Amino acid sequence: MKKVLSWVLALFVVAVIGLAFRYLYKKSQSKPVVFKTEMAEIADITKKTVATGSIVPRREVEVKPKVSGVLSELYVEPGKRVKLGDPLGKISIIPDAMQTNQADSGVRTAQIAYDNAKRELERNEALFKQGVVADAELQRFRT
């Protein structure tokens, strides 16, 4: 009985080792690659994508004129490249009423200050001739 049991056990061990070698051999073999082939045909491909978000430029530049006014002519199309110094358009200068009033009041103020200084100089020259005002005082009014 012991002999039969040892033969069965040995046969079992040999079978397990054989199955292990067979499994490992099949696993090491690469499977054939199967490709699906189709005939080429001419067709239009239409693919639409809907996305939400915003478009942001890579670089943004502000263009400001040195004077204010209305743009009467535009020499460059929007989106075109320009070089430094290229004219972009023509500006028609329309004076602002407030700026005009400020300039007028500035002129009037300067005229009044000039008239006052001229009168003071004439008065001090007359006083200098009479000997009432010193030469240094007269020179101060002349400057």
mmCIF file of C-alpha atoms in Angstrom:
data_model
loop_
_atom_site.group_PDB
_atom_site.id
_atom_site.type_symbol
_atom_site.label_atom_id
_atom_site.label_comp_id
_atom_site.label_asym_id
_atom_site.label_seq_id
_atom_site.Cartn_x
_atom_site.Cartn_y
_atom_site.Cartn_z
ATOM 1 C CA MET A 1 0.000 0.000 0.000
ATOM 2 C CA LYS A 2 2.848 2.355 0.749
ATOM 3 C CA LYS A 3 4.352 1.639 -2.636
ATOM 4 C CA VAL A 4 1.143 2.485 -4.454
ATOM 5 C CA LEU A 5 0.699 5.658 -2.449
ATOM 6 C CA SER A 6 4.233 6.805 -3.187
ATOM 7 C CA TRP A 7 3.702 6.047 -6.921
ATOM 8 C CA VAL A 8 0.467 8.067 -6.930
ATOM 9 C CA LEU A 9 2.150 10.924 -5.110
ATOM 10 C CA ALA A 10 5.117 10.897 -7.525
ATOM 11 C CA LEU A 11 2.746 10.817 -10.510
ATOM 12 C CA PHE A 12 0.793 13.729 -9.025
ATOM 13 C CA VAL A 13 3.986 15.793 -8.532
ATOM 14 C CA VAL A 14 5.137 15.058 -12.105
ATOM 15 C CA ALA A 15 1.691 16.062 -13.438
ATOM 16 C CA VAL A 16 1.739 19.348 -11.494
ATOM 17 C CA ILE A 17 5.258 20.145 -12.733
ATOM 18 C CA GLY A 18 4.255 19.294 -16.314
ATOM 19 C CA LEU A 19 1.157 21.502 -16.145
ATOM 20 C CA ALA A 20 3.226 24.356 -14.701
ATOM 21 C CA PHE A 21 5.761 24.096 -17.556
ATOM 22 C CA ARG A 22 2.947 23.987 -20.132
ATOM 23 C CA TYR A 23 1.249 27.062 -18.590
ATOM 24 C CA LEU A 24 4.501 29.034 -18.493
ATOM 25 C CA TYR A 25 5.401 28.019 -22.070
ATOM 26 C CA LYS A 26 2.031 29.169 -23.441
ATOM 27 C CA LYS A 27 2.247 32.408 -21.492
ATOM 28 C CA SER A 28 5.703 33.179 -22.921
ATOM 29 C CA GLN A 29 4.487 32.740 -26.494
ATOM 30 C CA SER A 30 3.276 36.046 -28.019
ATOM 31 C CA LYS A 31 -0.238 36.104 -29.319
ATOM 32 C CA PRO A 32 -0.637 36.956 -32.991
ATOM 33 C CA VAL A 33 -1.740 40.560 -33.576
ATOM 34 C CA VAL A 34 -4.974 40.795 -35.497
ATOM 35 C CA PHE A 35 -5.650 43.952 -37.505
ATOM 36 C CA LYS A 36 -8.913 44.972 -39.027
ATOM 37 C CA THR A 37 -8.379 46.416 -42.501
ATOM 38 C CA GLU A 38 -10.800 48.419 -44.584
ATOM 39 C CA MET A 39 -10.745 49.946 -48.020
ATOM 40 C CA ALA A 40 -9.930 53.662 -48.248
ATOM 41 C CA GLU A 41 -12.704 55.911 -49.473
ATOM 42 C CA ILE A 42 -13.171 59.614 -50.140
ATOM 43 C CA ALA A 43 -15.653 61.280 -47.816
ATOM 44 C CA ASP A 44 -16.226 64.573 -46.024
ATOM 45 C CA ILE A 45 -15.486 64.523 -42.331
ATOM 46 C CA THR A 46 -17.597 66.825 -40.224
ATOM 47 C CA LYS A 47 -16.697 67.144 -36.593
ATOM 48 C CA LYS A 48 -18.218 69.827 -34.439
ATOM 49 C CA THR A 49 -17.139 70.769 -30.971
ATOM 50 C CA VAL A 50 -19.048 72.980 -28.599
ATOM 51 C CA ALA A 51 -17.050 74.525 -25.786
ATOM 52 C CA THR A 52 -17.753 77.250 -23.289
ATOM 53 C CA GLY A 53 -15.178 79.767 -22.210
ATOM 54 C CA SER A 54 -13.564 82.927 -23.421
ATOM 55 C CA ILE A 55 -10.882 83.758 -25.950
ATOM 56 C CA VAL A 56 -7.978 85.760 -24.551
ATOM 57 C CA PRO A 57 -5.266 87.286 -26.761
ATOM 58 C CA ARG A 58 -1.636 86.395 -26.136
ATOM 59 C CA ARG A 59 -0.657 90.049 -26.108
ATOM 60 C CA GLU A 60 -2.832 93.113 -25.782
ATOM 61 C CA VAL A 61 -1.688 96.608 -26.677
ATOM 62 C CA GLU A 62 -3.399 99.922 -25.948
ATOM 63 C CA VAL A 63 -3.035 102.604 -28.583
ATOM 64 C CA LYS A 64 -3.528 106.140 -27.260
ATOM 65 C CA PRO A 65 -3.091 109.346 -29.238
ATOM 66 C CA LYS A 66 -1.199 112.334 -27.863
ATOM 67 C CA VAL A 67 -4.140 114.623 -28.641
ATOM 68 C CA SER A 68 -7.862 114.146 -28.237
ATOM 69 C CA GLY A 69 -10.210 114.278 -31.190
ATOM 70 C CA VAL A 70 -12.274 112.215 -33.606
ATOM 71 C CA LEU A 71 -10.754 109.519 -35.829
ATOM 72 C CA SER A 72 -11.565 110.717 -39.347
ATOM 73 C CA GLU A 73 -9.530 108.177 -41.377
ATOM 74 C CA LEU A 74 -8.244 104.705 -40.522
ATOM 75 C CA TYR A 75 -5.156 103.607 -42.472
ATOM 76 C CA VAL A 76 -4.800 100.051 -41.064
ATOM 77 C CA GLU A 77 -7.285 97.174 -41.106
ATOM 78 C CA PRO A 78 -8.097 95.703 -37.657
ATOM 79 C CA GLY A 79 -5.920 92.671 -36.926
ATOM 80 C CA LYS A 80 -3.104 93.645 -39.312
ATOM 81 C CA ARG A 81 0.498 93.888 -38.100
ATOM 82 C CA VAL A 82 2.080 97.329 -37.887
ATOM 83 C CA LYS A 83 5.599 98.522 -37.183
ATOM 84 C CA LEU A 84 6.655 101.130 -34.673
ATOM 85 C CA GLY A 85 6.050 104.565 -36.151
ATOM 86 C CA ASP A 86 3.525 103.480 -38.808
ATOM 87 C CA PRO A 87 0.561 105.885 -39.003
ATOM 88 C CA LEU A 88 -2.668 104.199 -37.909
ATOM 89 C CA GLY A 89 -5.148 106.914 -38.759
ATOM 90 C CA LYS A 90 -5.925 110.611 -39.001
ATOM 91 C CA ILE A 91 -7.416 112.502 -36.057
ATOM 92 C CA SER A 92 -9.600 115.573 -36.512
ATOM 93 C CA ILE A 93 -9.096 117.765 -33.484
ATOM 94 C CA ILE A 94 -12.332 119.105 -32.076
ATOM 95 C CA PRO A 95 -11.718 121.470 -29.181
ATOM 96 C CA ASP A 96 -13.632 120.745 -26.023
ATOM 97 C CA ALA A 97 -15.734 123.668 -24.744
ATOM 98 C CA MET A 98 -14.359 123.306 -21.223
ATOM 99 C CA GLN A 99 -10.750 123.285 -22.454
ATOM 100 C CA THR A 100 -11.433 126.358 -24.594
ATOM 101 C CA ASN A 101 -12.935 128.212 -21.611
ATOM 102 C CA GLN A 102 -9.978 127.263 -19.422
ATOM 103 C CA ALA A 103 -7.517 128.487 -22.049
ATOM 104 C CA ASP A 104 -9.420 131.781 -22.426
ATOM 105 C CA SER A 105 -9.492 132.377 -18.673
ATOM 106 C CA GLY A 106 -5.758 131.573 -18.485
ATOM 107 C CA VAL A 107 -5.057 134.167 -21.194
ATOM 108 C CA ARG A 108 -7.185 136.767 -19.383
ATOM 109 C CA THR A 109 -5.443 136.071 -16.064
ATOM 110 C CA ALA A 110 -2.012 136.400 -17.681
ATOM 111 C CA GLN A 111 -3.042 139.670 -19.387
ATOM 112 C CA ILE A 112 -4.249 141.120 -16.067
ATOM 113 C CA ALA A 113 -1.006 140.088 -14.315
ATOM 114 C CA TYR A 114 1.016 141.677 -17.152
ATOM 115 C CA ASP A 115 -0.956 144.927 -16.969
ATOM 116 C CA ASN A 116 -0.505 145.103 -13.173
ATOM 117 C CA ALA A 117 3.241 144.477 -13.404
ATOM 118 C CA LYS A 118 3.592 147.114 -16.139
ATOM 119 C CA ARG A 119 1.712 149.683 -14.041
ATOM 120 C CA GLU A 120 3.862 148.897 -10.975
ATOM 121 C CA LEU A 121 7.047 149.293 -13.020
ATOM 122 C CA GLU A 122 5.923 152.643 -14.436
ATOM 123 C CA ARG A 123 4.940 153.880 -10.973
ATOM 124 C CA ASN A 124 8.282 152.771 -9.467
ATOM 125 C CA GLU A 125 10.236 154.395 -12.329
ATOM 126 C CA ALA A 126 8.428 157.669 -11.634
ATOM 127 C CA LEU A 127 9.186 157.353 -7.914
ATOM 128 C CA PHE A 128 12.832 156.548 -8.703
ATOM 129 C CA LYS A 129 13.122 159.737 -10.770
ATOM 130 C CA GLN A 130 11.781 161.672 -7.790
ATOM 131 C CA GLY A 131 14.303 159.908 -5.529
ATOM 132 C CA VAL A 132 11.703 158.181 -3.365
ATOM 133 C CA VAL A 133 12.557 154.575 -4.386
ATOM 134 C CA ALA A 134 16.045 153.051 -4.263
ATOM 135 C CA ASP A 135 17.756 151.607 -7.347
ATOM 136 C CA ALA A 136 17.635 148.060 -5.878
ATOM 137 C CA GLU A 137 13.843 148.326 -5.464
ATOM 138 C CA LEU A 138 13.453 149.472 -9.074
ATOM 139 C CA GLN A 139 15.620 146.568 -10.316
ATOM 140 C CA ARG A 140 13.397 144.148 -8.394
ATOM 141 C CA PHE A 141 10.355 145.402 -10.316
ATOM 142 C CA ARG A 142 12.179 145.227 -13.642
ATOM 143 C CA THR A 143 12.900 141.532 -13.179
#
